[in-house]
XYZ file of C-alpha atoms in Angstrom:
728
model
C -55.059 17.283 44.336
C -56.607 14.020 43.835
C -53.938 11.437 44.635
C -51.046 13.594 45.997
C -49.388 10.927 47.862
C -49.674 8.624 45.608
C -47.159 10.298 42.867
C -45.374 11.704 45.628
C -44.640 7.534 46.695
C -44.457 5.877 43.528
C -42.233 8.644 41.925
C -40.014 8.196 45.019
C -39.725 4.733 45.228
C -39.363 4.475 41.614
C -36.026 7.119 41.345
C -34.968 5.334 44.774
C -34.693 1.870 42.655
C -32.847 3.423 39.610
C -30.550 5.492 41.808
C -29.828 2.030 44.147
C -29.262 -0.033 41.515
C -27.427 2.558 39.026
C -25.889 4.443 41.320
C -24.173 6.401 38.360
C -27.114 7.778 37.321
C -27.383 9.704 40.432
C -26.367 12.659 38.483
C -28.646 12.622 36.189
C -31.649 11.723 37.811
C -31.232 14.538 40.111
C -30.924 16.845 37.205
C -33.476 15.165 35.885
C -35.927 16.160 38.682
C -34.855 19.786 38.576
C -35.854 19.690 35.031
C -39.055 18.180 35.859
C -39.815 20.317 39.354
C -38.872 23.618 36.410
C -41.443 22.508 34.103
C -43.902 22.043 36.636
C -43.704 25.129 37.785
C -44.261 27.161 34.527
C -47.393 24.775 34.042
C -48.674 25.318 37.302
C -47.989 29.275 37.427
C -50.176 28.681 34.007
C -52.915 26.814 35.639
C -52.186 24.103 34.288
C -53.528 20.572 36.508
C -50.506 18.614 35.396
C -48.015 21.091 36.357
C -49.072 20.269 40.033
C -48.194 16.436 39.689
C -45.255 17.082 37.788
C -43.946 19.439 40.643
C -44.544 17.043 42.949
C -43.204 14.414 41.097
C -39.942 16.851 40.262
C -39.351 17.020 44.194
C -39.693 13.712 45.039
C -37.058 12.286 42.456
C -34.496 15.237 43.315
C -35.375 14.260 47.023
C -34.495 10.431 46.731
C -31.965 10.687 44.579
C -30.386 13.292 47.720
C -31.703 10.566 50.576
C -30.119 7.741 48.903
C -26.662 9.169 48.711
C -26.948 10.323 52.551
C -28.056 6.675 53.660
C -25.347 5.403 51.332
C -22.554 7.668 52.307
C -23.128 8.306 56.393
C -24.929 5.180 57.546
C -24.228 2.585 55.411
C -20.560 3.640 54.654
C -19.128 4.478 57.897
C -20.607 0.737 58.968
C -18.650 -0.871 56.301
C -15.495 0.940 56.685
C -15.197 0.728 60.334
C -15.588 -2.860 60.885
C -15.125 -4.663 57.721
C -12.431 -6.651 56.616
C -11.256 -6.630 60.243
C -11.381 -8.773 62.988
C -13.712 -8.237 65.913
C -14.805 -8.644 69.288
C -18.504 -8.384 69.873
C -21.485 -9.215 72.496
C -24.961 -9.975 71.311
C -27.367 -11.835 70.465
C -28.760 -14.440 67.310
C -32.060 -11.793 66.283
C -33.330 -14.318 63.662
C -34.259 -17.131 62.715
C -31.026 -19.630 61.698
C -31.284 -21.077 58.223
C -29.753 -24.574 57.582
C -29.279 -25.670 54.223
C -27.465 -28.696 53.282
C -24.171 -27.868 54.016
C -24.349 -24.397 55.465
C -25.919 -22.757 58.761
C -26.906 -18.891 57.918
C -26.935 -17.104 61.520
C -28.038 -13.782 61.418
C -26.381 -11.679 64.583
C -27.335 -8.448 66.317
C -23.918 -6.847 68.230
C -24.894 -4.511 71.310
C -21.237 -4.184 71.977
C -18.383 -4.604 69.602
C -14.816 -3.949 70.921
C -15.417 -3.230 74.464
C -17.727 -0.254 72.926
C -21.646 0.045 72.449
C -22.524 -0.496 68.528
C -25.303 -2.103 66.651
C -24.564 -4.170 63.474
C -25.938 -6.913 62.279
C -23.787 -9.672 61.003
C -24.645 -12.841 59.127
C -21.895 -15.908 60.282
C -21.850 -18.854 57.184
C -20.770 -21.728 59.258
C -20.408 -25.015 57.532
C -20.595 -27.266 60.299
C -22.965 -28.197 63.419
C -23.178 -25.098 65.985
C -25.510 -25.654 68.439
C -27.535 -22.267 69.294
C -30.983 -21.465 69.021
C -32.866 -17.975 68.093
C -32.116 -15.204 70.566
C -29.155 -16.947 72.420
C -26.939 -14.321 73.708
C -23.637 -14.671 72.046
C -20.160 -13.437 72.033
C -17.133 -13.958 70.639
C -14.207 -12.869 67.983
C -15.284 -12.596 64.170
C -12.989 -11.270 60.893
C -16.176 -9.532 59.192
C -16.376 -8.150 55.534
C -18.372 -6.146 53.611
C -21.592 -8.211 52.224
C -21.532 -9.368 48.439
C -25.712 -9.238 48.507
C -27.535 -5.987 48.532
C -30.331 -7.536 48.871
C -29.080 -8.216 52.382
C -27.578 -4.926 53.113
C -31.425 -3.805 52.023
C -32.906 -5.907 55.117
C -29.973 -4.700 57.471
C -27.027 -6.730 56.733
C -24.461 -4.982 56.950
C -21.984 -7.252 56.981
C -21.098 -10.961 56.988
C -18.192 -13.274 58.271
C -17.564 -17.418 57.436
C -16.004 -20.060 58.192
C -13.627 -19.552 55.863
C -11.999 -16.635 58.220
C -11.388 -17.501 61.953
C -14.199 -16.850 64.205
C -14.814 -17.579 67.964
C -18.101 -17.839 68.843
C -19.804 -18.976 71.906
C -23.518 -18.677 73.757
C -23.734 -17.231 76.967
C -26.690 -19.319 78.288
C -29.127 -16.517 78.539
C -32.117 -15.237 76.038
C -33.184 -12.281 74.483
C -36.627 -11.685 75.103
C -38.403 -9.309 72.617
C -42.226 -9.537 71.263
C -40.520 -10.507 67.977
C -39.315 -13.867 69.551
C -42.264 -14.716 70.017
C -43.356 -14.603 66.480
C -40.166 -16.307 65.371
C -41.346 -18.994 67.711
C -44.736 -19.374 66.426
C -42.997 -19.071 62.722
C -41.071 -21.818 63.751
C -43.767 -23.682 64.655
C -45.885 -23.197 61.852
C -42.807 -24.671 59.984
C -42.205 -27.966 62.086
C -45.757 -28.378 61.606
C -45.832 -28.356 58.029
C -42.917 -30.485 57.600
C -44.306 -33.234 59.851
C -48.026 -33.107 58.108
C -46.385 -32.516 54.732
C -44.279 -34.093 52.309
C -40.446 -32.273 51.737
C -41.489 -30.808 48.524
C -45.141 -29.765 49.520
C -43.575 -28.576 52.717
C -41.262 -26.284 51.413
C -44.284 -24.362 49.210
C -46.372 -24.213 51.706
C -43.684 -22.960 53.848
C -42.963 -20.016 50.589
C -46.474 -19.262 50.380
C -47.352 -18.952 53.714
C -44.293 -17.856 55.512
C -42.347 -16.289 52.934
C -39.439 -19.214 53.631
C -37.988 -20.211 50.508
C -34.862 -21.616 52.124
C -36.457 -25.145 51.559
C -37.654 -25.208 47.867
C -35.634 -27.282 45.823
C -33.398 -24.899 43.287
C -34.987 -26.325 40.691
C -38.226 -25.717 41.435
C -37.087 -21.782 42.163
C -36.287 -21.309 38.805
C -38.830 -22.771 37.333
C -40.788 -20.048 38.846
C -38.516 -17.750 37.888
C -38.935 -19.300 33.918
C -42.193 -19.566 34.132
C -42.839 -15.482 35.830
C -45.062 -16.527 38.323
C -42.441 -15.909 41.814
C -44.627 -13.387 43.006
C -47.049 -15.896 43.912
C -44.783 -17.712 46.596
C -43.262 -14.017 47.711
C -45.602 -13.441 51.329
C -47.224 -10.188 49.836
C -50.625 -8.494 49.984
C -52.311 -11.305 48.192
C -51.867 -13.610 51.334
C -52.839 -11.499 53.659
C -56.011 -9.690 51.368
C -57.447 -13.305 51.131
C -56.665 -14.128 55.640
C -58.399 -10.513 55.739
C -61.295 -11.371 52.944
C -61.695 -15.224 54.846
C -61.515 -13.112 58.651
C -64.504 -10.465 57.040
C -66.764 -12.827 55.879
C -66.758 -14.598 59.510
C -67.384 -10.920 60.648
C -70.031 -9.601 58.378
C -72.172 -12.947 60.319
C -71.913 -10.731 63.160
C -72.991 -7.420 64.627
C -69.281 -5.832 65.507
C -69.471 -2.142 65.268
C -66.475 -0.946 62.535
C -64.060 0.438 65.392
C -63.403 -2.919 67.424
C -63.841 -4.466 63.546
C -60.869 -1.862 62.665
C -58.970 -3.396 65.841
C -59.100 -6.783 64.851
C -58.192 -6.448 61.619
C -54.913 -4.544 63.416
C -53.928 -7.222 65.796
C -54.714 -9.575 62.504
C -52.250 -7.313 60.349
C -49.473 -7.150 62.841
C -49.643 -10.487 63.922
C -49.195 -11.713 59.901
C -46.496 -9.578 59.592
C -44.484 -10.387 62.785
C -45.324 -14.575 61.733
C -43.310 -13.460 58.431
C -40.776 -11.874 59.582
C -41.890 -8.166 58.775
C -41.515 -9.062 55.505
C -41.380 -5.764 53.689
C -44.048 -6.953 51.031
C -46.510 -7.956 53.885
C -45.788 -4.806 55.719
C -46.890 -2.998 52.971
C -50.303 -5.221 52.562
C -50.964 -4.401 56.592
C -50.398 -0.411 55.864
C -52.574 -0.364 53.207
C -55.846 -2.604 55.187
C -55.602 -0.544 58.052
C -55.945 2.582 56.112
C -58.638 1.032 54.121
C -60.413 0.387 57.545
C -59.342 3.659 59.169
C -61.493 4.856 56.185
C -64.610 2.808 56.994
C -64.649 3.927 60.433
C -64.596 7.444 59.630
C -67.361 7.394 56.333
C -64.209 7.965 53.818
C -63.665 5.873 51.240
C -59.463 5.907 51.286
C -58.092 5.869 47.306
C -55.857 2.984 46.472
C -52.708 4.572 44.919
C -52.683 7.105 48.100
C -52.756 4.025 50.279
C -49.840 2.803 48.131
C -47.793 5.847 48.040
C -48.503 6.361 52.274
C -47.294 2.780 52.149
C -43.978 3.393 50.086
C -43.008 6.424 51.876
C -43.467 4.801 55.277
C -41.104 2.228 54.545
C -38.807 3.601 52.397
C -38.132 6.950 54.162
C -36.240 5.474 57.552
C -34.297 2.811 54.969
C -33.785 3.816 51.363
C -32.013 0.542 50.715
C -35.429 -1.269 50.901
C -35.484 -0.916 47.409
C -32.620 -3.294 46.941
C -35.405 -6.023 48.029
C -36.767 -7.718 45.180
C -39.752 -8.399 46.996
C -40.221 -5.045 47.758
C -40.609 -4.037 43.839
C -42.768 -6.699 42.620
C -45.342 -5.979 45.808
C -45.235 -2.405 44.388
C -45.430 -3.543 40.743
C -48.316 -5.801 40.457
C -50.041 -3.784 43.522
C -49.904 -0.536 41.113
C -50.947 -2.738 38.404
C -54.389 -4.607 39.932
C -55.414 -1.219 41.087
C -55.097 0.555 37.293
C -56.164 -2.346 35.968
C -58.274 -4.752 37.579
C -61.623 -2.594 37.605
C -61.230 -1.864 33.823
C -60.551 -5.269 32.739
C -63.831 -6.412 34.966
C -65.837 -3.904 33.463
C -64.969 -5.082 29.864
C -65.109 -9.031 30.681
C -68.604 -8.437 32.072
C -69.475 -6.399 29.140
C -68.383 -8.674 26.623
C -69.657 -12.088 28.859
C -73.049 -10.186 29.627
C -72.605 -11.908 32.926
C -75.492 -9.025 34.297
C -77.526 -10.531 32.198
C -77.259 -14.115 33.841
C -80.719 -14.711 35.974
C -78.759 -18.236 37.699
C -77.188 -16.655 40.756
C -74.761 -19.360 41.272
C -73.802 -18.834 37.797
C -73.388 -15.381 37.926
C -71.568 -15.780 41.166
C -68.955 -18.123 39.558
C -68.940 -16.599 36.603
C -67.903 -13.383 38.203
C -65.217 -14.984 40.513
C -63.243 -16.194 37.305
C -63.126 -12.653 35.612
C -61.650 -11.505 38.917
C -59.779 -14.051 38.989
C -58.349 -13.217 35.276
C -58.592 -9.665 36.243
C -55.655 -9.547 39.270
C -53.511 -12.643 37.526
C -53.440 -10.835 34.100
C -52.524 -7.427 35.942
C -50.562 -8.664 38.698
C -48.320 -10.881 35.926
C -47.844 -8.053 33.089
C -47.011 -5.358 35.741
C -44.415 -7.600 37.409
C -42.729 -8.507 34.375
C -41.065 -5.703 33.871
C -38.709 -6.178 37.179
C -38.237 -9.809 36.943
C -36.813 -9.171 33.174
C -34.324 -6.492 34.104
C -33.437 -9.046 37.823
C -33.889 -12.049 35.654
C -32.450 -11.411 32.182
C -35.480 -13.300 31.007
C -39.156 -12.528 29.268
C -41.657 -15.682 30.423
C -43.903 -15.713 27.389
C -46.258 -17.330 29.248
C -46.890 -15.802 32.154
C -50.244 -14.731 31.837
C -51.835 -18.026 31.085
C -49.591 -20.164 33.798
C -50.427 -17.296 36.700
C -54.114 -17.417 35.862
C -54.157 -21.454 36.936
C -51.252 -21.212 39.692
C -52.535 -18.212 41.706
C -56.037 -19.955 42.043
C -53.790 -23.214 43.492
C -51.766 -20.547 45.472
C -54.909 -19.035 46.812
C -56.112 -22.530 47.983
C -52.891 -23.706 49.013
C -52.551 -20.678 51.371
C -56.440 -21.191 52.609
C -56.117 -24.726 53.652
C -52.271 -24.356 55.211
C -54.294 -21.886 57.347
C -56.863 -24.263 58.360
C -54.805 -26.985 58.508
C -52.408 -25.404 61.032
C -55.655 -24.101 63.128
C -56.685 -27.540 63.494
C -53.404 -28.906 64.256
C -52.971 -26.457 67.261
C -55.675 -27.248 68.561
C -55.845 -30.647 70.902
C -58.250 -33.195 70.058
C -59.415 -32.345 66.949
C -55.440 -32.456 65.741
C -56.513 -35.514 63.434
C -58.503 -33.352 61.598
C -55.424 -31.342 59.747
C -54.433 -34.854 58.152
C -57.093 -34.985 55.431
C -56.686 -31.506 54.489
C -52.628 -32.387 54.592
C -53.001 -35.072 51.952
C -55.215 -32.407 49.764
C -52.298 -29.949 50.445
C -50.154 -32.520 49.192
C -52.211 -33.008 45.843
C -52.610 -29.262 45.381
C -48.584 -28.333 45.641
C -47.691 -31.341 43.357
C -50.219 -29.968 41.019
C -48.753 -26.653 40.953
C -44.769 -27.506 41.158
C -45.960 -29.715 38.235
C -47.145 -27.111 36.005
C -44.808 -24.548 36.769
C -42.397 -27.127 35.941
C -44.260 -28.229 32.424
C -44.535 -24.837 31.217
C -40.883 -24.143 32.297
C -39.573 -27.072 29.942
C -41.437 -25.802 27.204
C -38.896 -24.343 23.741
C -39.397 -20.682 24.507
C -41.349 -20.339 27.497
C -39.001 -17.744 28.251
C -36.427 -15.913 26.287
C -33.512 -13.600 27.513
C -33.634 -10.256 27.553
C -29.643 -8.897 27.416
C -29.968 -7.156 23.811
C -30.116 -3.794 23.936
C -33.359 -3.783 21.632
C -35.269 -5.191 24.878
C -34.179 -2.417 27.360
C -34.651 0.694 24.769
C -38.344 -0.924 24.159
C -38.503 -0.818 27.920
C -37.928 2.811 28.240
C -40.024 4.134 25.602
C -43.232 2.128 27.104
C -42.389 3.800 30.590
C -41.822 6.972 29.168
C -45.561 6.051 26.933
C -47.476 5.414 30.015
C -46.327 7.931 32.236
C -46.897 10.773 29.747
C -50.101 8.557 29.333
C -50.956 9.366 33.335
C -49.956 13.011 33.366
C -52.328 13.928 30.540
C -55.135 11.135 31.060
C -54.847 9.589 27.745
C -57.696 8.673 26.123
C -58.777 5.964 24.123
C -57.029 7.218 21.171
C -53.886 7.904 23.047
C -53.386 4.242 24.615
C -54.114 2.818 20.961
C -51.027 4.850 19.774
C -49.096 3.847 22.137
C -49.509 0.150 21.658
C -48.808 0.609 18.363
C -45.787 1.896 18.964
C -44.205 0.238 21.872
C -45.044 -3.123 19.548
C -43.169 -1.272 16.520
C -39.957 -0.580 18.686
C -40.033 -3.764 19.878
C -40.571 -5.731 16.853
C -37.761 -3.503 14.644
C -35.262 -4.294 17.690
C -35.853 -7.521 17.296
C -35.769 -7.445 13.251
C -32.502 -5.419 13.506
C -31.108 -7.794 16.259
C -31.788 -10.977 14.106
C -30.459 -9.636 11.058
C -27.131 -8.534 12.933
C -26.347 -10.590 15.539
C -23.022 -12.740 14.643
C -23.810 -15.450 18.279
C -21.419 -15.110 19.974
C -20.129 -17.881 21.893
C -20.024 -16.949 26.052
C -17.528 -18.035 27.711
C -18.202 -17.949 31.794
C -15.560 -18.105 34.660
C -16.663 -18.284 38.656
C -13.575 -18.090 40.534
C -13.984 -18.609 44.234
C -11.913 -19.685 47.513
C -11.116 -22.984 46.451
C -11.616 -23.272 42.592
C -13.328 -22.548 39.690
C -16.157 -23.291 37.420
C -15.969 -22.383 33.649
C -18.781 -22.652 30.889
C -19.468 -22.339 27.359
C -22.707 -21.647 25.995
C -24.042 -20.314 22.339
C -27.707 -20.692 21.170
C -29.167 -22.210 24.245
C -26.358 -24.935 24.471
C -24.022 -24.813 27.501
C -20.832 -27.256 28.662
C -19.153 -27.173 31.567
C -15.129 -27.407 31.059
C -14.548 -27.526 35.224
C -16.376 -27.120 38.418
C -15.653 -26.235 41.780
C -14.687 -24.013 44.742
C -16.322 -22.927 47.855
C -19.707 -23.864 48.965
C -21.070 -20.914 49.879
C -21.128 -19.866 46.199
C -22.895 -23.018 45.094
C -26.316 -20.693 44.643
C -24.536 -18.194 42.618
C -23.080 -20.616 40.015
C -26.250 -22.840 40.198
C -27.842 -19.150 39.269
C -25.936 -17.875 36.540
C -25.486 -21.322 34.814
C -29.603 -21.501 34.869
C -29.748 -18.629 33.322
C -28.009 -20.171 30.251
C -30.124 -23.336 29.904
C -31.515 -26.043 32.465
C -29.756 -28.816 30.497
C -25.618 -29.357 30.766
C -24.663 -31.360 26.681
C -21.155 -31.686 27.974
C -19.415 -31.572 31.391
C -15.771 -32.531 32.212
C -14.600 -33.208 35.428
C -10.477 -33.006 35.123
C -9.274 -34.244 38.630
C -9.532 -34.447 41.761
C -9.375 -30.462 43.466
C -12.298 -29.576 44.296
C -14.311 -30.598 40.851
C -15.299 -33.933 41.118
C -18.506 -33.816 44.436
C -19.349 -31.351 41.996
C -21.038 -33.880 39.347
C -23.620 -34.589 42.424
C -24.607 -31.124 42.333
C -24.921 -30.830 38.743
C -27.516 -33.941 38.473
C -29.395 -32.690 40.822
C -30.105 -29.337 39.048
C -29.528 -30.065 35.718
C -30.827 -32.509 32.961
C -26.820 -34.007 32.526
C -26.447 -35.501 29.244
C -22.890 -36.047 28.636
C -19.929 -36.479 31.282
C -16.183 -37.008 30.665
C -14.386 -37.865 34.261
C -10.442 -38.270 34.444
C -9.831 -41.923 35.100
C -7.622 -41.574 37.932
C -9.904 -39.820 40.249
C -12.939 -42.054 39.081
C -13.524 -43.675 41.675
C -14.122 -40.725 44.073
C -17.077 -39.586 42.002
C -20.195 -40.701 43.740
C -22.168 -40.628 40.287
C -21.158 -42.868 37.024
C -19.395 -41.308 34.588
C -21.058 -41.274 30.770
C -16.580 -41.617 29.522
C -14.077 -42.023 31.383
C -10.527 -40.718 30.333
C -7.532 -42.646 30.570
C -4.234 -41.667 31.201
C -1.712 -40.316 27.786
C -5.341 -40.313 25.578
C -6.838 -37.963 23.879
C -10.436 -37.058 22.551
C -12.240 -34.430 20.308
C -16.100 -33.495 20.326
C -18.196 -30.564 19.481
C -19.744 -28.545 22.374
C -22.093 -26.389 20.179
C -22.021 -25.307 16.164
C -18.898 -22.843 16.541
C -16.662 -25.329 19.631
C -14.974 -28.344 19.093
C -13.186 -29.213 22.907
C -10.043 -31.511 22.542
C -9.314 -33.128 25.732
C -6.073 -34.221 26.383
C -5.771 -36.658 29.535
C -1.067 -36.196 30.199
C 0.402 -38.048 32.952
C -2.829 -37.863 34.661
C -3.621 -33.952 33.616
C -6.653 -33.063 31.735
C -5.950 -30.143 29.528
C -8.513 -28.772 27.507
C -7.832 -27.139 23.899
C -11.117 -25.248 22.272
C -11.107 -24.232 19.099
C -14.323 -21.853 19.032
C -14.852 -19.950 15.422
C -11.620 -18.940 14.162
C -9.770 -18.570 17.879
C -8.561 -20.871 20.304
C -8.660 -21.117 24.343
C -6.284 -23.548 26.697
C -7.430 -24.601 30.027
C -4.703 -25.435 31.807
C -5.654 -26.940 35.103
C -3.881 -27.551 38.880
C -0.618 -28.357 38.531
C -0.039 -28.525 34.757
C 3.321 -28.982 32.931
C 3.488 -27.214 30.090
C 6.726 -28.941 29.284
C 4.596 -32.169 28.752
C 1.905 -29.866 26.307
C 2.647 -30.627 22.504
C 3.965 -27.759 21.074
C 0.885 -26.883 18.941
C -1.318 -26.585 21.848
C 1.069 -24.194 23.834
C 0.026 -20.945 22.136
C -3.543 -19.531 21.868
C -5.489 -16.654 21.592
C -6.925 -17.303 25.346
C -6.210 -19.295 28.413
C -7.163 -20.222 31.676
C -4.995 -21.107 33.869
C -6.203 -22.169 37.518
C -2.476 -22.412 39.328
C 0.726 -20.869 37.937
C 1.784 -23.948 35.843
C 5.223 -25.360 35.675
C 7.261 -24.279 32.666
C 4.652 -21.497 31.984
C 7.168 -19.760 30.020
C 6.674 -21.815 27.410
C 3.089 -20.513 26.507
C 2.152 -17.695 24.112
C -1.375 -15.664 24.259
C -3.281 -12.860 23.856
C -4.912 -12.820 26.877
C -4.396 -14.571 29.627
C -7.253 -15.161 32.657
C -5.659 -16.488 35.906
C -8.385 -17.580 38.264
C -5.981 -19.323 40.924
C -5.254 -17.934 44.583
C -2.538 -14.915 44.398
C -0.131 -16.559 46.708
C 3.490 -16.892 47.029
C 3.713 -19.138 44.332
C 2.083 -16.339 41.758
C 3.774 -13.464 44.106
C 7.039 -15.296 42.359
C 5.607 -15.808 38.964
C 3.771 -12.991 38.010
C 5.721 -10.636 35.713
C 6.042 -14.260 33.807
C 2.785 -14.637 33.646
C 3.040 -10.667 31.881
C 5.388 -11.792 29.669
C 3.584 -14.563 28.241
C 0.391 -12.490 27.605
C -0.334 -9.291 25.784
C -3.325 -8.729 28.922
C -3.359 -10.001 32.074
C -6.531 -10.929 34.068
C -7.202 -11.369 37.541
C -10.110 -13.337 38.911
C -10.547 -13.366 42.837
C -13.914 -14.092 44.226
C -16.090 -12.843 41.042
C -17.833 -13.577 37.785
C -16.172 -12.852 34.261
C -18.217 -13.366 30.850
C -16.626 -13.322 27.764
C -17.712 -13.262 24.258
C -16.069 -14.699 21.471
C -17.204 -14.387 17.777
C -15.720 -14.731 14.418
C -13.011 -11.897 13.226
C -12.799 -10.673 16.815
């Protein structure tokens, strides 16, 4: 069989990803694996070539489901059960780079002992104040840990987490933990320090993301620009970066007479070194495995099939840890690489024929045309193949991803090459001054890269939301058509028919959606340890009723709100409790049009408000085409009563007193309450959403809250979204 490992590896990884993100589909996937295996056996007995492929794919799918089940239940879950939601004493060391944000410090810890017994567990400790420690310091102390909420971190081995919200004691022992990995991290830190010194803030952050995979310092607005344009894969350290680096080295080695084996050793050192400096990012490891296999084939005078290499890389990464598919960078890396392998040769051949490049007699012009054709082919293939991954995770289709990626991929490649050259010059004594002219050029290129993404992201309908059912139906049909085409070695007629069927399904789904969509108003609620963020959205508009909570959830809140819009039409800051300080956060990440602030606390807010609501006053304004918000300041407490289509919603803030609220506002379809209000028995509603702390006051009034509502919903450190539309 020509592509044995390609079939096994790609099927195994794809099924793992589905089983990881949709655990309830495991039974269906297992059954599908057995059915495909059975069909493959039948076809193989009848000597159909497709039968062997189906047989391997079915077995691989079944094994993927079994492996992720075993890993989840016998490796991951026991760690969570043994140590989460408990206070532990431990000894260990700081095992990776400490990430320092504007308000938090994230310290990755590797334990050697837990409660006096040997145990190797990784813990992410989030600290909200200064803490003096360095990478690979030996530490000990007490922590109250909990199961981590992010499965992306689970995929990287961080099974547990702890934060300053819980009591902890951490101290360094004055010793250092030494490893080859620690040396690589030190090199990485020196590179980051050099980039910070040589470049301005935004350029340095972009170079760190492209060269080192460190997106921590990149402004969130820029991160969302990359998401909206669909070019996030350009700032994920992946095969493109390693390929560019190996390409430069290969050009230099061609001018020498080094034989194949020493050349393989050089590339092996480069791959391992680059992987270590980038923190052994799995997308880089994938590329490194493929590069090593390619040069190994060169040594033994055999051409290695790229899809087989990709399958081998998938198996090497996923067999030890099936949760590797929880890393979005891994899925993006494999998806773009598969697209490049399958499509690039065909696109290059087509464009070469159309442009008659072979007939161009002027060699420099022919070289330029070939370079442009290669760039277009790689950009188009990578952008289109990564689009399903991005839209599934980000919830948007970036309509302009192809033209943007063609332009920005060239700039990203130049940034990568110049960054490597600049750092090489900077670390060489006596000639480090030569790095400064390159730094000036990098500032220009980085600025252009960021501005292009910002401009495209700000274009109306540059990306559209994909939360509708028809999109997922279209995606499933398209994937099925591609899989069938691969199995039957489809010719031109099948490809054309598949494109027409796919377009018909998408167009029909969109048309039905447009005709039947009632454009509901969405209410977004994010409850955190110390507050609530509430938003109202309809048809791309976004308004905020209140915003506050624990700083550790800032990123989640910003990401969620960005899914609705980058513009906030209205923002109401009702009181001082965990709300006023967030206005600065909103100003930094969003285009904030109108702010209404409780006058009582206006002097505590660093930003100027558009309107200050004085005590015992009321204003009414339109949030969107179907929503009116009445904002009332009664004795310094700001209440909000929303009329949404034919439904009503009352937001009662901290320390609200219902006895002071006019009678006509005490009854609503929905009530949001972040504290058990005084005289709450006067309220009446269909649905009561309680977002406050479940403390002694709540316990005392829990029965009352159930009596004044038909349905009581309790939120605790989670997101809740519900829709309101006419007649429902």
